[in-house]
Amino acid sequence: LRQALKQGGDFPASAKVVNELRRLVGDPKTTANQITEIILHEPSLGTRILHLVNSSFYMRAKPIMTVS
């Protein structure tokens, strides 16, 4: 996420959502459900995350179909 933002490429997620996500990720008390809720508010971000986790880099036997 940080690298994509630095590159300034096509990253349509709103700054508000990205800032909120950064805040939550930095807080050790944040739950996975809280992060999921933020991601689901920005469909393009959810799509990109699913694309990343299903890439060959992670080599999953079964694809992940939802953010939650």
PDB file of N, CA and C in Angstrom:
ATOM      1  N   LEU A   1       0.831  -1.188   0.000  1.00  0.00           N
ATOM      2  CA  LEU A   1       0.000   0.000   0.000  1.00  0.00           C
ATOM      3  C   LEU A   1       0.876   1.252   0.000  1.00  0.00           C
ATOM      4  N   ARG A   2       1.860   1.263   0.865  1.00  0.00           N
ATOM      5  CA  ARG A   2       2.755   2.422   0.910  1.00  0.00           C
ATOM      6  C   ARG A   2       3.497   2.614  -0.393  1.00  0.00           C
ATOM      7  N   GLN A   3       3.958   1.515  -0.968  1.00  0.00           N
ATOM      8  CA  GLN A   3       4.702   1.596  -2.217  1.00  0.00           C
ATOM      9  C   GLN A   3       3.807   2.114  -3.339  1.00  0.00           C
ATOM     10  N   ALA A   4       2.572   1.640  -3.397  1.00  0.00           N
ATOM     11  CA  ALA A   4       1.641   2.102  -4.428  1.00  0.00           C
ATOM     12  C   ALA A   4       1.372   3.591  -4.283  1.00  0.00           C
ATOM     13  N   LEU A   5       1.253   4.063  -3.061  1.00  0.00           N
ATOM     14  CA  LEU A   5       1.012   5.482  -2.852  1.00  0.00           C
ATOM     15  C   LEU A   5       2.223   6.326  -3.237  1.00  0.00           C
ATOM     16  N   LYS A   6       3.415   5.824  -2.959  1.00  0.00           N
ATOM     17  CA  LYS A   6       4.632   6.552  -3.310  1.00  0.00           C
ATOM     18  C   LYS A   6       4.809   6.666  -4.814  1.00  0.00           C
ATOM     19  N   GLN A   7       4.418   5.624  -5.549  1.00  0.00           N
ATOM     20  CA  GLN A   7       4.595   5.620  -6.992  1.00  0.00           C
ATOM     21  C   GLN A   7       3.671   6.607  -7.679  1.00  0.00           C
ATOM     22  N   GLY A   8       2.583   6.961  -7.037  1.00  0.00           N
ATOM     23  CA  GLY A   8       1.663   7.926  -7.622  1.00  0.00           C
ATOM     24  C   GLY A   8       0.934   7.401  -8.842  1.00  0.00           C
ATOM     25  N   GLY A   9       0.850   6.104  -8.965  1.00  0.00           N
ATOM     26  CA  GLY A   9       0.176   5.508 -10.113  1.00  0.00           C
ATOM     27  C   GLY A   9      -1.333   5.512  -9.946  1.00  0.00           C
ATOM     28  N   ASP A  10      -1.989   4.631 -10.658  1.00  0.00           N
ATOM     29  CA  ASP A  10      -3.438   4.523 -10.623  1.00  0.00           C
ATOM     30  C   ASP A  10      -3.857   3.856  -9.314  1.00  0.00           C
ATOM     31  N   PHE A  11      -4.203   4.651  -8.351  1.00  0.00           N
ATOM     32  CA  PHE A  11      -4.618   4.133  -7.054  1.00  0.00           C
ATOM     33  C   PHE A  11      -5.844   4.919  -6.617  1.00  0.00           C
ATOM     34  N   PRO A  12      -7.030   4.445  -6.991  1.00  0.00           N
ATOM     35  CA  PRO A  12      -8.240   5.247  -6.808  1.00  0.00           C
ATOM     36  C   PRO A  12      -8.817   5.281  -5.395  1.00  0.00           C
ATOM     37  N   ALA A  13      -8.234   4.563  -4.444  1.00  0.00           N
ATOM     38  CA  ALA A  13      -8.769   4.599  -3.084  1.00  0.00           C
ATOM     39  C   ALA A  13      -8.664   6.015  -2.525  1.00  0.00           C
ATOM     40  N   SER A  14      -9.707   6.444  -1.866  1.00  0.00           N
ATOM     41  CA  SER A  14      -9.717   7.809  -1.355  1.00  0.00           C
ATOM     42  C   SER A  14      -8.696   7.976  -0.237  1.00  0.00           C
ATOM     43  N   ALA A  15      -8.179   9.177  -0.107  1.00  0.00           N
ATOM     44  CA  ALA A  15      -7.173   9.477   0.909  1.00  0.00           C
ATOM     45  C   ALA A  15      -7.733   9.248   2.305  1.00  0.00           C
ATOM     46  N   LYS A  16      -9.005   9.529   2.498  1.00  0.00           N
ATOM     47  CA  LYS A  16      -9.624   9.337   3.805  1.00  0.00           C
ATOM     48  C   LYS A  16      -9.572   7.863   4.222  1.00  0.00           C
ATOM     49  N   VAL A  17      -9.901   6.972   3.300  1.00  0.00           N
ATOM     50  CA  VAL A  17      -9.890   5.537   3.584  1.00  0.00           C
ATOM     51  C   VAL A  17      -8.464   5.061   3.843  1.00  0.00           C
ATOM     52  N   VAL A  18      -7.537   5.505   3.046  1.00  0.00           N
ATOM     53  CA  VAL A  18      -6.144   5.097   3.205  1.00  0.00           C
ATOM     54  C   VAL A  18      -5.596   5.595   4.543  1.00  0.00           C
ATOM     55  N   ASN A  19      -5.892   6.826   4.905  1.00  0.00           N
ATOM     56  CA  ASN A  19      -5.416   7.355   6.187  1.00  0.00           C
ATOM     57  C   ASN A  19      -6.023   6.604   7.359  1.00  0.00           C
ATOM     58  N   GLU A  20      -7.294   6.296   7.290  1.00  0.00           N
ATOM     59  CA  GLU A  20      -7.946   5.539   8.346  1.00  0.00           C
ATOM     60  C   GLU A  20      -7.344   4.138   8.454  1.00  0.00           C
ATOM     61  N   LEU A  21      -7.076   3.524   7.324  1.00  0.00           N
ATOM     62  CA  LEU A  21      -6.465   2.194   7.311  1.00  0.00           C
ATOM     63  C   LEU A  21      -5.070   2.233   7.928  1.00  0.00           C
ATOM     64  N   ARG A  22      -4.296   3.231   7.583  1.00  0.00           N
ATOM     65  CA  ARG A  22      -2.957   3.387   8.163  1.00  0.00           C
ATOM     66  C   ARG A  22      -3.038   3.546   9.679  1.00  0.00           C
ATOM     67  N   ARG A  23      -3.990   4.342  10.136  1.00  0.00           N
ATOM     68  CA  ARG A  23      -4.158   4.568  11.566  1.00  0.00           C
ATOM     69  C   ARG A  23      -4.486   3.252  12.279  1.00  0.00           C
ATOM     70  N   LEU A  24      -5.421   2.499  11.715  1.00  0.00           N
ATOM     71  CA  LEU A  24      -5.821   1.243  12.328  1.00  0.00           C
ATOM     72  C   LEU A  24      -4.697   0.212  12.339  1.00  0.00           C
ATOM     73  N   VAL A  25      -3.968   0.110  11.255  1.00  0.00           N
ATOM     74  CA  VAL A  25      -2.890  -0.869  11.154  1.00  0.00           C
ATOM     75  C   VAL A  25      -1.786  -0.552  12.169  1.00  0.00           C
ATOM     76  N   GLY A  26      -1.601   0.720  12.474  1.00  0.00           N
ATOM     77  CA  GLY A  26      -0.585   1.119  13.438  1.00  0.00           C
ATOM     78  C   GLY A  26      -0.983   0.912  14.890  1.00  0.00           C
ATOM     79  N   ASP A  27      -2.238   0.588  15.135  1.00  0.00           N
ATOM     80  CA  ASP A  27      -2.739   0.405  16.497  1.00  0.00           C
ATOM     81  C   ASP A  27      -2.794  -1.088  16.821  1.00  0.00           C
ATOM     82  N   PRO A  28      -2.026  -1.555  17.814  1.00  0.00           N
ATOM     83  CA  PRO A  28      -2.016  -2.980  18.132  1.00  0.00           C
ATOM     84  C   PRO A  28      -3.354  -3.515  18.659  1.00  0.00           C
ATOM     85  N   LYS A  29      -4.258  -2.635  19.052  1.00  0.00           N
ATOM     86  CA  LYS A  29      -5.566  -3.064  19.561  1.00  0.00           C
ATOM     87  C   LYS A  29      -6.606  -3.240  18.452  1.00  0.00           C
ATOM     88  N   THR A  30      -6.229  -2.920  17.229  1.00  0.00           N
ATOM     89  CA  THR A  30      -7.143  -3.028  16.095  1.00  0.00           C
ATOM     90  C   THR A  30      -7.427  -4.491  15.776  1.00  0.00           C
ATOM     91  N   THR A  31      -8.696  -4.786  15.516  1.00  0.00           N
ATOM     92  CA  THR A  31      -9.082  -6.146  15.153  1.00  0.00           C
ATOM     93  C   THR A  31      -9.110  -6.298  13.634  1.00  0.00           C
ATOM     94  N   ALA A  32      -9.083  -7.537  13.183  1.00  0.00           N
ATOM     95  CA  ALA A  32      -9.176  -7.821  11.746  1.00  0.00           C
ATOM     96  C   ALA A  32     -10.519  -7.338  11.203  1.00  0.00           C
ATOM     97  N   ASN A  33     -11.568  -7.430  11.989  1.00  0.00           N
ATOM     98  CA  ASN A  33     -12.884  -6.966  11.543  1.00  0.00           C
ATOM     99  C   ASN A  33     -12.906  -5.463  11.299  1.00  0.00           C
ATOM    100  N   GLN A  34     -12.209  -4.694  12.114  1.00  0.00           N
ATOM    101  CA  GLN A  34     -12.145  -3.247  11.912  1.00  0.00           C
ATOM    102  C   GLN A  34     -11.451  -2.916  10.593  1.00  0.00           C
ATOM    103  N   ILE A  35     -10.377  -3.614  10.304  1.00  0.00           N
ATOM    104  CA  ILE A  35      -9.657  -3.390   9.048  1.00  0.00           C
ATOM    105  C   ILE A  35     -10.521  -3.800   7.863  1.00  0.00           C
ATOM    106  N   THR A  36     -11.213  -4.917   8.003  1.00  0.00           N
ATOM    107  CA  THR A  36     -12.105  -5.391   6.937  1.00  0.00           C
ATOM    108  C   THR A  36     -13.171  -4.355   6.626  1.00  0.00           C
ATOM    109  N   GLU A  37     -13.769  -3.768   7.644  1.00  0.00           N
ATOM    110  CA  GLU A  37     -14.819  -2.760   7.442  1.00  0.00           C
ATOM    111  C   GLU A  37     -14.305  -1.567   6.650  1.00  0.00           C
ATOM    112  N   ILE A  38     -13.108  -1.122   6.949  1.00  0.00           N
ATOM    113  CA  ILE A  38     -12.522   0.014   6.219  1.00  0.00           C
ATOM    114  C   ILE A  38     -12.280  -0.366   4.763  1.00  0.00           C
ATOM    115  N   ILE A  39     -11.724  -1.535   4.534  1.00  0.00           N
ATOM    116  CA  ILE A  39     -11.436  -1.979   3.169  1.00  0.00           C
ATOM    117  C   ILE A  39     -12.728  -2.113   2.361  1.00  0.00           C
ATOM    118  N   LEU A  40     -13.777  -2.614   2.984  1.00  0.00           N
ATOM    119  CA  LEU A  40     -15.045  -2.806   2.277  1.00  0.00           C
ATOM    120  C   LEU A  40     -15.720  -1.483   1.910  1.00  0.00           C
ATOM    121  N   HIS A  41     -15.323  -0.380   2.534  1.00  0.00           N
ATOM    122  CA  HIS A  41     -15.881   0.930   2.180  1.00  0.00           C
ATOM    123  C   HIS A  41     -15.306   1.449   0.862  1.00  0.00           C
ATOM    124  N   GLU A  42     -14.226   0.848   0.408  1.00  0.00           N
ATOM    125  CA  GLU A  42     -13.578   1.280  -0.840  1.00  0.00           C
ATOM    126  C   GLU A  42     -13.411   0.060  -1.745  1.00  0.00           C
ATOM    127  N   PRO A  43     -14.394  -0.206  -2.622  1.00  0.00           N
ATOM    128  CA  PRO A  43     -14.363  -1.411  -3.458  1.00  0.00           C
ATOM    129  C   PRO A  43     -13.080  -1.593  -4.274  1.00  0.00           C
ATOM    130  N   SER A  44     -12.532  -0.510  -4.792  1.00  0.00           N
ATOM    131  CA  SER A  44     -11.316  -0.645  -5.603  1.00  0.00           C
ATOM    132  C   SER A  44     -10.142  -1.127  -4.757  1.00  0.00           C
ATOM    133  N   LEU A  45     -10.090  -0.721  -3.506  1.00  0.00           N
ATOM    134  CA  LEU A  45      -9.034  -1.172  -2.611  1.00  0.00           C
ATOM    135  C   LEU A  45      -9.206  -2.661  -2.315  1.00  0.00           C
ATOM    136  N   GLY A  46     -10.431  -3.082  -2.063  1.00  0.00           N
ATOM    137  CA  GLY A  46     -10.709  -4.493  -1.823  1.00  0.00           C
ATOM    138  C   GLY A  46     -10.322  -5.352  -3.009  1.00  0.00           C
ATOM    139  N   THR A  47     -10.619  -4.869  -4.193  1.00  0.00           N
ATOM    140  CA  THR A  47     -10.267  -5.601  -5.414  1.00  0.00           C
ATOM    141  C   THR A  47      -8.757  -5.756  -5.542  1.00  0.00           C
ATOM    142  N   ARG A  48      -8.036  -4.706  -5.275  1.00  0.00           N
ATOM    143  CA  ARG A  48      -6.576  -4.761  -5.375  1.00  0.00           C
ATOM    144  C   ARG A  48      -5.973  -5.697  -4.327  1.00  0.00           C
ATOM    145  N   ILE A  49      -6.518  -5.669  -3.130  1.00  0.00           N
ATOM    146  CA  ILE A  49      -6.018  -6.553  -2.079  1.00  0.00           C
ATOM    147  C   ILE A  49      -6.265  -8.015  -2.449  1.00  0.00           C
ATOM    148  N   LEU A  50      -7.455  -8.312  -2.952  1.00  0.00           N
ATOM    149  CA  LEU A  50      -7.745  -9.689  -3.372  1.00  0.00           C
ATOM    150  C   LEU A  50      -6.817 -10.124  -4.501  1.00  0.00           C
ATOM    151  N   HIS A  51      -6.563  -9.222  -5.421  1.00  0.00           N
ATOM    152  CA  HIS A  51      -5.649  -9.535  -6.524  1.00  0.00           C
ATOM    153  C   HIS A  51      -4.250  -9.848  -5.965  1.00  0.00           C
ATOM    154  N   LEU A  52      -3.808  -9.076  -4.998  1.00  0.00           N
ATOM    155  CA  LEU A  52      -2.486  -9.275  -4.407  1.00  0.00           C
ATOM    156  C   LEU A  52      -2.404 -10.601  -3.660  1.00  0.00           C
ATOM    157  N   VAL A  53      -3.370 -10.884  -2.796  1.00  0.00           N
ATOM    158  CA  VAL A  53      -3.284 -12.117  -1.998  1.00  0.00           C
ATOM    159  C   VAL A  53      -3.473 -13.369  -2.844  1.00  0.00           C
ATOM    160  N   ASN A  54      -4.073 -13.234  -4.006  1.00  0.00           N
ATOM    161  CA  ASN A  54      -4.245 -14.386  -4.895  1.00  0.00           C
ATOM    162  C   ASN A  54      -3.140 -14.472  -5.952  1.00  0.00           C
ATOM    163  N   SER A  55      -2.144 -13.614  -5.853  1.00  0.00           N
ATOM    164  CA  SER A  55      -1.051 -13.635  -6.825  1.00  0.00           C
ATOM    165  C   SER A  55      -0.146 -14.839  -6.579  1.00  0.00           C
ATOM    166  N   SER A  56       0.688 -15.123  -7.537  1.00  0.00           N
ATOM    167  CA  SER A  56       1.598 -16.269  -7.432  1.00  0.00           C
ATOM    168  C   SER A  56       2.629 -16.078  -6.322  1.00  0.00           C
ATOM    169  N   PHE A  57       2.827 -14.860  -5.870  1.00  0.00           N
ATOM    170  CA  PHE A  57       3.772 -14.588  -4.791  1.00  0.00           C
ATOM    171  C   PHE A  57       3.400 -15.343  -3.521  1.00  0.00           C
ATOM    172  N   TYR A  58       2.107 -15.440  -3.235  1.00  0.00           N
ATOM    173  CA  TYR A  58       1.651 -16.104  -2.016  1.00  0.00           C
ATOM    174  C   TYR A  58       1.363 -17.595  -2.207  1.00  0.00           C
ATOM    175  N   MET A  59       1.252 -18.047  -3.425  1.00  0.00           N
ATOM    176  CA  MET A  59       1.119 -19.466  -3.764  1.00  0.00           C
ATOM    177  C   MET A  59       0.066 -20.192  -2.919  1.00  0.00           C
ATOM    178  N   ARG A  60      -1.124 -19.669  -2.871  1.00  0.00           N
ATOM    179  CA  ARG A  60      -2.195 -20.307  -2.113  1.00  0.00           C
ATOM    180  C   ARG A  60      -2.802 -21.431  -2.940  1.00  0.00           C
ATOM    181  N   ALA A  61      -3.145 -22.527  -2.272  1.00  0.00           N
ATOM    182  CA  ALA A  61      -3.750 -23.665  -2.959  1.00  0.00           C
ATOM    183  C   ALA A  61      -5.184 -23.344  -3.366  1.00  0.00           C
ATOM    184  N   LYS A  62      -5.861 -22.541  -2.571  1.00  0.00           N
ATOM    185  CA  LYS A  62      -7.244 -22.181  -2.828  1.00  0.00           C
ATOM    186  C   LYS A  62      -7.357 -20.654  -2.831  1.00  0.00           C
ATOM    187  N   PRO A  63      -7.957 -20.074  -3.860  1.00  0.00           N
ATOM    188  CA  PRO A  63      -8.020 -18.609  -3.909  1.00  0.00           C
ATOM    189  C   PRO A  63      -8.919 -18.024  -2.808  1.00  0.00           C
ATOM    190  N   ILE A  64      -8.549 -16.825  -2.373  1.00  0.00           N
ATOM    191  CA  ILE A  64      -9.356 -16.086  -1.410  1.00  0.00           C
ATOM    192  C   ILE A  64     -10.350 -15.261  -2.217  1.00  0.00           C
ATOM    193  N   MET A  65     -11.630 -15.397  -1.896  1.00  0.00           N
ATOM    194  CA  MET A  65     -12.671 -14.763  -2.704  1.00  0.00           C
ATOM    195  C   MET A  65     -13.284 -13.524  -2.059  1.00  0.00           C
ATOM    196  N   THR A  66     -13.099 -13.336  -0.747  1.00  0.00           N
ATOM    197  CA  THR A  66     -13.670 -12.165  -0.080  1.00  0.00           C
ATOM    198  C   THR A  66     -12.634 -11.516   0.821  1.00  0.00           C
ATOM    199  N   VAL A  67     -12.824 -10.244   1.070  1.00  0.00           N
ATOM    200  CA  VAL A  67     -11.919  -9.521   1.950  1.00  0.00           C
ATOM    201  C   VAL A  67     -12.075 -10.017   3.388  1.00  0.00           C
ATOM    202  N   SER A  68     -13.301 -10.276   3.776  1.00  0.00           N
ATOM    203  CA  SER A  68     -13.525 -10.713   5.165  1.00  0.00           C
ATOM    204  C   SER A  68     -13.027 -12.130   5.379  1.00  0.00           C
TER     205      SER A  68
END
